[in-house]
C-alpha cells in the first residue's frame, strides 16, 4: 500500500528539478565539467568514481531498481522507480551538470551523485543516491566532499540540497558538512545550502 504521506508529498514536490538547458558556456560550468575520475577508500572497500557517460544509462536504471522504495523516495520525493528518459539525459549530459558514477572496480554501480546546473549562475544543486547495502560506508561523504571541493574550485558560490524533512539521517549528514537550512516554504521539505566560500581546506 502507498504511504499517504508519500502520496501527498509527491503531489506538491516535483520529482526532479530540471537543470538549465544550453551548452556549457559559463567558465564555471566548463571548469566543473572537467572533473576527473578517481579512486577512493570507503569502509571495507575501494570504489571508483568517474563522470557518467551516455553508455551508463542502463546501469543507472538498474541501480535505481536495486534501491528500496524508501531510498528512491528520499532521493526524488516521490514514488519514482526508474529515471525517465529526460532524467537519464540530464544525468549523463555535461551541459546539464556533473554526475559521478560510483562502483567497485569492474563492478556494477553502487551510487550516483551529482551537481545539476540551476537558473542561478553561481549555484548548483546536489543529488545523491546510494544503494541500500552500501549506505553507511562513507560513500556519500567522500563523493559529496569531492563535489563540494570541485564546485568551489570551479568558482561556484553555493550548493543547494532539498531533503524530505522526515529523512533525519540525511539532514544530519549534510549538517555535518556545514550546510545550513534556509527558509522553509513547505514544512515537509528542508532546503539546505552549502556556502562554499566559508569552507576551509581541512574539510573540502
C-alpha positions as YAML, in Angstrom:
chain: A
units: angstrom
residues:
- id: 1
  name: UNK
  ca: [0.00, 0.00, 0.00]
- id: 2
  name: UNK
  ca: [1.11, 3.53, -0.69]
- id: 3
  name: UNK
  ca: [2.12, 5.60, 2.31]
- id: 4
  name: UNK
  ca: [-0.35, 8.57, 2.37]
- id: 5
  name: UNK
  ca: [2.48, 10.87, 3.40]
- id: 6
  name: UNK
  ca: [4.41, 9.92, 0.29]
- id: 7
  name: UNK
  ca: [1.35, 10.28, -1.92]
- id: 8
  name: UNK
  ca: [0.62, 13.76, -0.56]
- id: 9
  name: UNK
  ca: [4.22, 14.85, -0.84]
- id: 10
  name: UNK
  ca: [4.58, 13.65, -4.43]
- id: 11
  name: UNK
  ca: [1.64, 15.84, -5.42]
- id: 12
  name: UNK
  ca: [3.34, 19.01, -4.24]
- id: 13
  name: UNK
  ca: [7.03, 18.43, -4.93]
- id: 14
  name: UNK
  ca: [8.48, 17.91, -8.40]
- id: 15
  name: UNK
  ca: [10.28, 14.58, -8.72]
- id: 16
  name: UNK
  ca: [13.39, 16.30, -10.00]
- id: 17
  name: UNK
  ca: [14.20, 19.93, -10.67]
- id: 18
  name: UNK
  ca: [15.12, 20.35, -14.32]
- id: 19
  name: UNK
  ca: [18.65, 21.67, -14.84]
- id: 20
  name: UNK
  ca: [19.27, 24.60, -17.14]
- id: 21
  name: UNK
  ca: [19.44, 23.88, -20.86]
- id: 22
  name: UNK
  ca: [22.15, 25.01, -23.24]
- id: 23
  name: UNK
  ca: [25.80, 24.36, -23.87]
- id: 24
  name: UNK
  ca: [28.40, 24.82, -21.19]
- id: 25
  name: UNK
  ca: [29.48, 28.36, -21.99]
- id: 26
  name: UNK
  ca: [29.89, 29.68, -18.43]
- id: 27
  name: UNK
  ca: [33.54, 29.17, -17.44]
- id: 28
  name: UNK
  ca: [32.42, 27.85, -14.03]
- id: 29
  name: UNK
  ca: [30.35, 25.15, -15.68]
- id: 30
  name: UNK
  ca: [33.13, 24.31, -18.08]
- id: 31
  name: UNK
  ca: [35.61, 24.01, -15.19]
- id: 32
  name: UNK
  ca: [33.27, 21.77, -13.21]
- id: 33
  name: UNK
  ca: [32.78, 19.60, -16.27]
- id: 34
  name: UNK
  ca: [36.49, 18.77, -16.27]
- id: 35
  name: UNK
  ca: [36.29, 16.80, -13.03]
- id: 36
  name: UNK
  ca: [38.37, 13.66, -13.41]
- id: 37
  name: UNK
  ca: [37.98, 10.02, -12.38]
- id: 38
  name: UNK
  ca: [39.45, 8.93, -9.08]
- id: 39
  name: UNK
  ca: [39.57, 6.00, -6.68]
- id: 40
  name: UNK
  ca: [38.58, 6.48, -3.04]
- id: 41
  name: UNK
  ca: [38.68, 4.23, 0.03]
- id: 42
  name: UNK
  ca: [35.45, 3.60, 1.90]
- id: 43
  name: UNK
  ca: [34.57, 1.32, 4.79]
- id: 44
  name: UNK
  ca: [35.74, -2.15, 3.80]
- id: 45
  name: UNK
  ca: [36.34, -1.44, 0.12]
- id: 46
  name: UNK
  ca: [37.70, 0.86, -2.55]
- id: 47
  name: UNK
  ca: [35.39, 2.40, -5.15]
- id: 48
  name: UNK
  ca: [35.99, 4.09, -8.47]
- id: 49
  name: UNK
  ca: [34.34, 7.46, -9.02]
- id: 50
  name: UNK
  ca: [34.06, 8.88, -12.53]
- id: 51
  name: UNK
  ca: [31.82, 11.21, -14.53]
- id: 52
  name: UNK
  ca: [28.85, 9.48, -16.12]
- id: 53
  name: UNK
  ca: [28.56, 8.94, -19.87]
- id: 54
  name: UNK
  ca: [25.50, 8.10, -22.03]
- id: 55
  name: UNK
  ca: [26.53, 4.43, -22.07]
- id: 56
  name: UNK
  ca: [25.81, 4.32, -18.29]
- id: 57
  name: UNK
  ca: [22.07, 4.82, -18.70]
- id: 58
  name: UNK
  ca: [21.10, 1.15, -18.44]
- id: 59
  name: UNK
  ca: [23.27, 0.72, -15.33]
- id: 60
  name: UNK
  ca: [21.74, 3.84, -13.80]
- id: 61
  name: UNK
  ca: [18.29, 2.31, -14.26]
- id: 62
  name: UNK
  ca: [19.47, -0.95, -12.71]
- id: 63
  name: UNK
  ca: [20.90, 0.93, -9.73]
- id: 64
  name: UNK
  ca: [17.51, 2.54, -9.12]
- id: 65
  name: UNK
  ca: [15.76, -0.83, -9.26]
- id: 66
  name: UNK
  ca: [18.18, -2.24, -6.68]
- id: 67
  name: UNK
  ca: [17.39, 0.61, -4.30]
- id: 68
  name: UNK
  ca: [14.48, 0.31, -1.90]
- id: 69
  name: UNK
  ca: [11.34, 2.39, -2.35]
- id: 70
  name: UNK
  ca: [12.34, 4.41, 0.73]
- id: 71
  name: UNK
  ca: [15.77, 5.22, -0.69]
- id: 72
  name: UNK
  ca: [14.27, 6.35, -4.00]
- id: 73
  name: UNK
  ca: [11.59, 8.35, -2.19]
- id: 74
  name: UNK
  ca: [14.20, 10.18, -0.15]
- id: 75
  name: UNK
  ca: [16.11, 10.99, -3.34]
- id: 76
  name: UNK
  ca: [13.20, 12.12, -5.53]
- id: 77
  name: UNK
  ca: [10.41, 12.98, -3.06]
- id: 78
  name: UNK
  ca: [8.10, 10.66, -4.98]
- id: 79
  name: UNK
  ca: [7.41, 7.02, -5.74]
- id: 80
  name: UNK
  ca: [9.59, 7.06, -8.86]
- id: 81
  name: UNK
  ca: [11.02, 3.59, -9.65]
- id: 82
  name: UNK
  ca: [13.34, 4.47, -12.53]
- id: 83
  name: UNK
  ca: [14.54, 7.73, -14.08]
- id: 84
  name: UNK
  ca: [12.64, 8.92, -17.13]
- id: 85
  name: UNK
  ca: [14.41, 9.29, -20.47]
- id: 86
  name: UNK
  ca: [14.70, 13.03, -19.85]
- id: 87
  name: UNK
  ca: [16.21, 12.48, -16.41]
- id: 88
  name: UNK
  ca: [18.72, 9.97, -17.79]
- id: 89
  name: UNK
  ca: [19.74, 12.56, -20.36]
- id: 90
  name: UNK
  ca: [20.31, 15.13, -17.62]
- id: 91
  name: UNK
  ca: [22.32, 12.60, -15.59]
- id: 92
  name: UNK
  ca: [24.72, 11.90, -18.44]
- id: 93
  name: UNK
  ca: [25.00, 15.23, -20.24]
- id: 94
  name: UNK
  ca: [27.80, 17.58, -19.18]
- id: 95
  name: UNK
  ca: [25.71, 20.50, -20.41]
- id: 96
  name: UNK
  ca: [23.17, 19.86, -17.63]
- id: 97
  name: UNK
  ca: [25.56, 19.28, -14.75]
- id: 98
  name: UNK
  ca: [28.13, 16.81, -13.49]
- id: 99
  name: UNK
  ca: [27.07, 13.38, -12.22]
- id: 100
  name: UNK
  ca: [29.50, 10.85, -10.82]
- id: 101
  name: UNK
  ca: [29.10, 7.09, -11.14]
- id: 102
  name: UNK
  ca: [30.38, 5.16, -8.12]
- id: 103
  name: UNK
  ca: [31.25, 1.49, -8.48]
- id: 104
  name: UNK
  ca: [33.59, -1.18, -7.28]
- id: 105
  name: UNK
  ca: [36.47, -1.80, -9.70]
- id: 106
  name: UNK
  ca: [34.98, -3.88, -12.53]
- id: 107
  name: UNK
  ca: [31.70, -3.97, -10.61]
- id: 108
  name: UNK
  ca: [28.19, -2.50, -11.03]
- id: 109
  name: UNK
  ca: [27.13, 0.96, -9.96]
- id: 110
  name: UNK
  ca: [26.58, 1.34, -6.22]
- id: 111
  name: UNK
  ca: [25.97, 5.09, -6.17]
- id: 112
  name: UNK
  ca: [25.20, 8.16, -8.25]
- id: 113
  name: UNK
  ca: [25.99, 11.65, -7.01]
- id: 114
  name: UNK
  ca: [25.76, 14.85, -8.98]
- id: 115
  name: UNK
  ca: [25.57, 18.60, -9.23]
- id: 116
  name: UNK
  ca: [22.89, 19.99, -11.54]
- id: 117
  name: UNK
  ca: [23.16, 23.47, -13.01]
- id: 118
  name: UNK
  ca: [20.39, 25.86, -11.95]
- id: 119
  name: UNK
  ca: [18.97, 29.20, -13.08]
- id: 120
  name: UNK
  ca: [21.35, 30.92, -10.68]
- id: 121
  name: UNK
  ca: [24.79, 31.11, -12.33]
- id: 122
  name: UNK
  ca: [26.68, 30.70, -9.04]
- id: 123
  name: UNK
  ca: [24.55, 27.86, -7.65]
- id: 124
  name: UNK
  ca: [24.40, 24.13, -8.35]
- id: 125
  name: UNK
  ca: [22.07, 21.54, -6.83]
- id: 126
  name: UNK
  ca: [23.26, 18.36, -5.13]
- id: 127
  name: UNK
  ca: [21.64, 14.97, -5.63]
- id: 128
  name: UNK
  ca: [22.78, 11.70, -4.05]
- id: 129
  name: UNK
  ca: [21.66, 8.09, -4.42]
- id: 130
  name: UNK
  ca: [23.49, 5.17, -2.78]
- id: 131
  name: UNK
  ca: [22.37, 1.54, -2.97]
- id: 132
  name: UNK
  ca: [20.91, 0.34, 0.33]
- id: 133
  name: UNK
  ca: [23.60, -2.27, 1.01]
- id: 134
  name: UNK
  ca: [26.31, 0.38, 0.57]
- id: 135
  name: UNK
  ca: [24.81, 3.04, 2.80]
- id: 136
  name: UNK
  ca: [26.70, 3.91, 5.97]
- id: 137
  name: UNK
  ca: [30.09, 3.02, 4.48]
- id: 138
  name: UNK
  ca: [31.30, 6.53, 3.71]
- id: 139
  name: UNK
  ca: [30.44, 6.79, 0.02]
- id: 140
  name: UNK
  ca: [28.10, 9.74, 0.47]
- id: 141
  name: UNK
  ca: [30.56, 11.82, 2.43]
- id: 142
  name: UNK
  ca: [33.54, 11.04, 0.20]
- id: 143
  name: UNK
  ca: [31.75, 11.85, -3.03]
- id: 144
  name: UNK
  ca: [29.96, 14.92, -1.64]
- id: 145
  name: UNK
  ca: [33.25, 16.34, -0.39]
- id: 146
  name: UNK
  ca: [34.77, 15.70, -3.81]
- id: 147
  name: UNK
  ca: [31.92, 17.56, -5.49]
- id: 148
  name: UNK
  ca: [31.95, 20.44, -3.00]
- id: 149
  name: UNK
  ca: [35.68, 20.86, -3.50]
- id: 150
  name: UNK
  ca: [35.27, 20.76, -7.28]
- id: 151
  name: UNK
  ca: [32.40, 23.28, -7.25]
- id: 152
  name: UNK
  ca: [34.38, 25.71, -5.12]
- id: 153
  name: UNK
  ca: [37.47, 25.37, -7.31]
- id: 154
  name: UNK
  ca: [35.32, 25.99, -10.40]
- id: 155
  name: UNK
  ca: [34.08, 29.28, -8.93]
- id: 156
  name: UNK
  ca: [30.59, 28.39, -7.72]
- id: 157
  name: UNK
  ca: [29.42, 30.08, -4.52]
- id: 158
  name: UNK
  ca: [26.61, 27.82, -3.32]
- id: 159
  name: UNK
  ca: [25.44, 24.23, -3.45]
- id: 160
  name: UNK
  ca: [21.82, 23.53, -2.53]
- id: 161
  name: UNK
  ca: [20.17, 20.29, -1.42]
- id: 162
  name: UNK
  ca: [16.44, 19.70, -0.95]
- id: 163
  name: UNK
  ca: [15.62, 16.99, 1.59]
- id: 164
  name: UNK
  ca: [12.46, 15.32, 2.85]
- id: 165
  name: UNK
  ca: [12.17, 16.64, 6.40]
- id: 166
  name: UNK
  ca: [11.45, 13.20, 7.86]
- id: 167
  name: UNK
  ca: [14.76, 11.91, 6.48]
- id: 168
  name: UNK
  ca: [16.63, 12.94, 9.62]
- id: 169
  name: UNK
  ca: [19.68, 10.89, 8.70]
- id: 170
  name: UNK
  ca: [20.22, 12.91, 5.51]
- id: 171
  name: UNK
  ca: [19.55, 16.22, 7.26]
- id: 172
  name: UNK
  ca: [22.13, 15.35, 9.92]
- id: 173
  name: UNK
  ca: [24.58, 14.23, 7.23]
- id: 174
  name: UNK
  ca: [24.54, 17.49, 5.27]
- id: 175
  name: UNK
  ca: [24.54, 19.49, 8.50]
- id: 176
  name: UNK
  ca: [27.81, 17.80, 9.48]
- id: 177
  name: UNK
  ca: [29.20, 19.05, 6.17]
- id: 178
  name: UNK
  ca: [28.20, 22.56, 7.34]
- id: 179
  name: UNK
  ca: [25.13, 23.09, 5.20]
- id: 180
  name: UNK
  ca: [22.56, 25.38, 6.78]
- id: 181
  name: UNK
  ca: [18.79, 25.37, 6.43]
- id: 182
  name: UNK
  ca: [17.05, 28.18, 4.54]
- id: 183
  name: UNK
  ca: [13.51, 29.49, 4.94]
- id: 184
  name: UNK
  ca: [11.02, 26.63, 4.58]
- id: 185
  name: UNK
  ca: [8.03, 27.37, 2.34]
- id: 186
  name: UNK
  ca: [6.89, 23.75, 2.76]
- id: 187
  name: UNK
  ca: [7.31, 22.17, 6.21]
- id: 188
  name: UNK
  ca: [7.78, 18.75, 4.61]
- id: 189
  name: UNK
  ca: [10.94, 19.80, 2.79]
- id: 190
  name: UNK
  ca: [14.17, 21.23, 4.15]
- id: 191
  name: UNK
  ca: [16.32, 23.20, 1.74]
- id: 192
  name: UNK
  ca: [19.97, 23.24, 2.76]
- id: 193
  name: UNK
  ca: [22.72, 25.49, 1.43]
- id: 194
  name: UNK
  ca: [26.47, 24.98, 1.40]
- id: 195
  name: UNK
  ca: [28.17, 28.40, 1.32]
- id: 196
  name: UNK
  ca: [31.38, 27.35, -0.41]
- id: 197
  name: UNK
  ca: [33.37, 30.47, 0.44]
- id: 198
  name: UNK
  ca: [33.00, 29.60, 4.13]
- id: 199
  name: UNK
  ca: [34.84, 26.28, 3.86]
- id: 200
  name: UNK
  ca: [38.40, 25.71, 4.91]
- id: 201
  name: UNK
  ca: [40.86, 23.35, 3.26]
- id: 202
  name: UNK
  ca: [40.58, 20.81, 6.07]
- id: 203
  name: UNK
  ca: [37.01, 19.97, 5.12]
- id: 204
  name: UNK
  ca: [36.89, 20.41, 1.36]
...
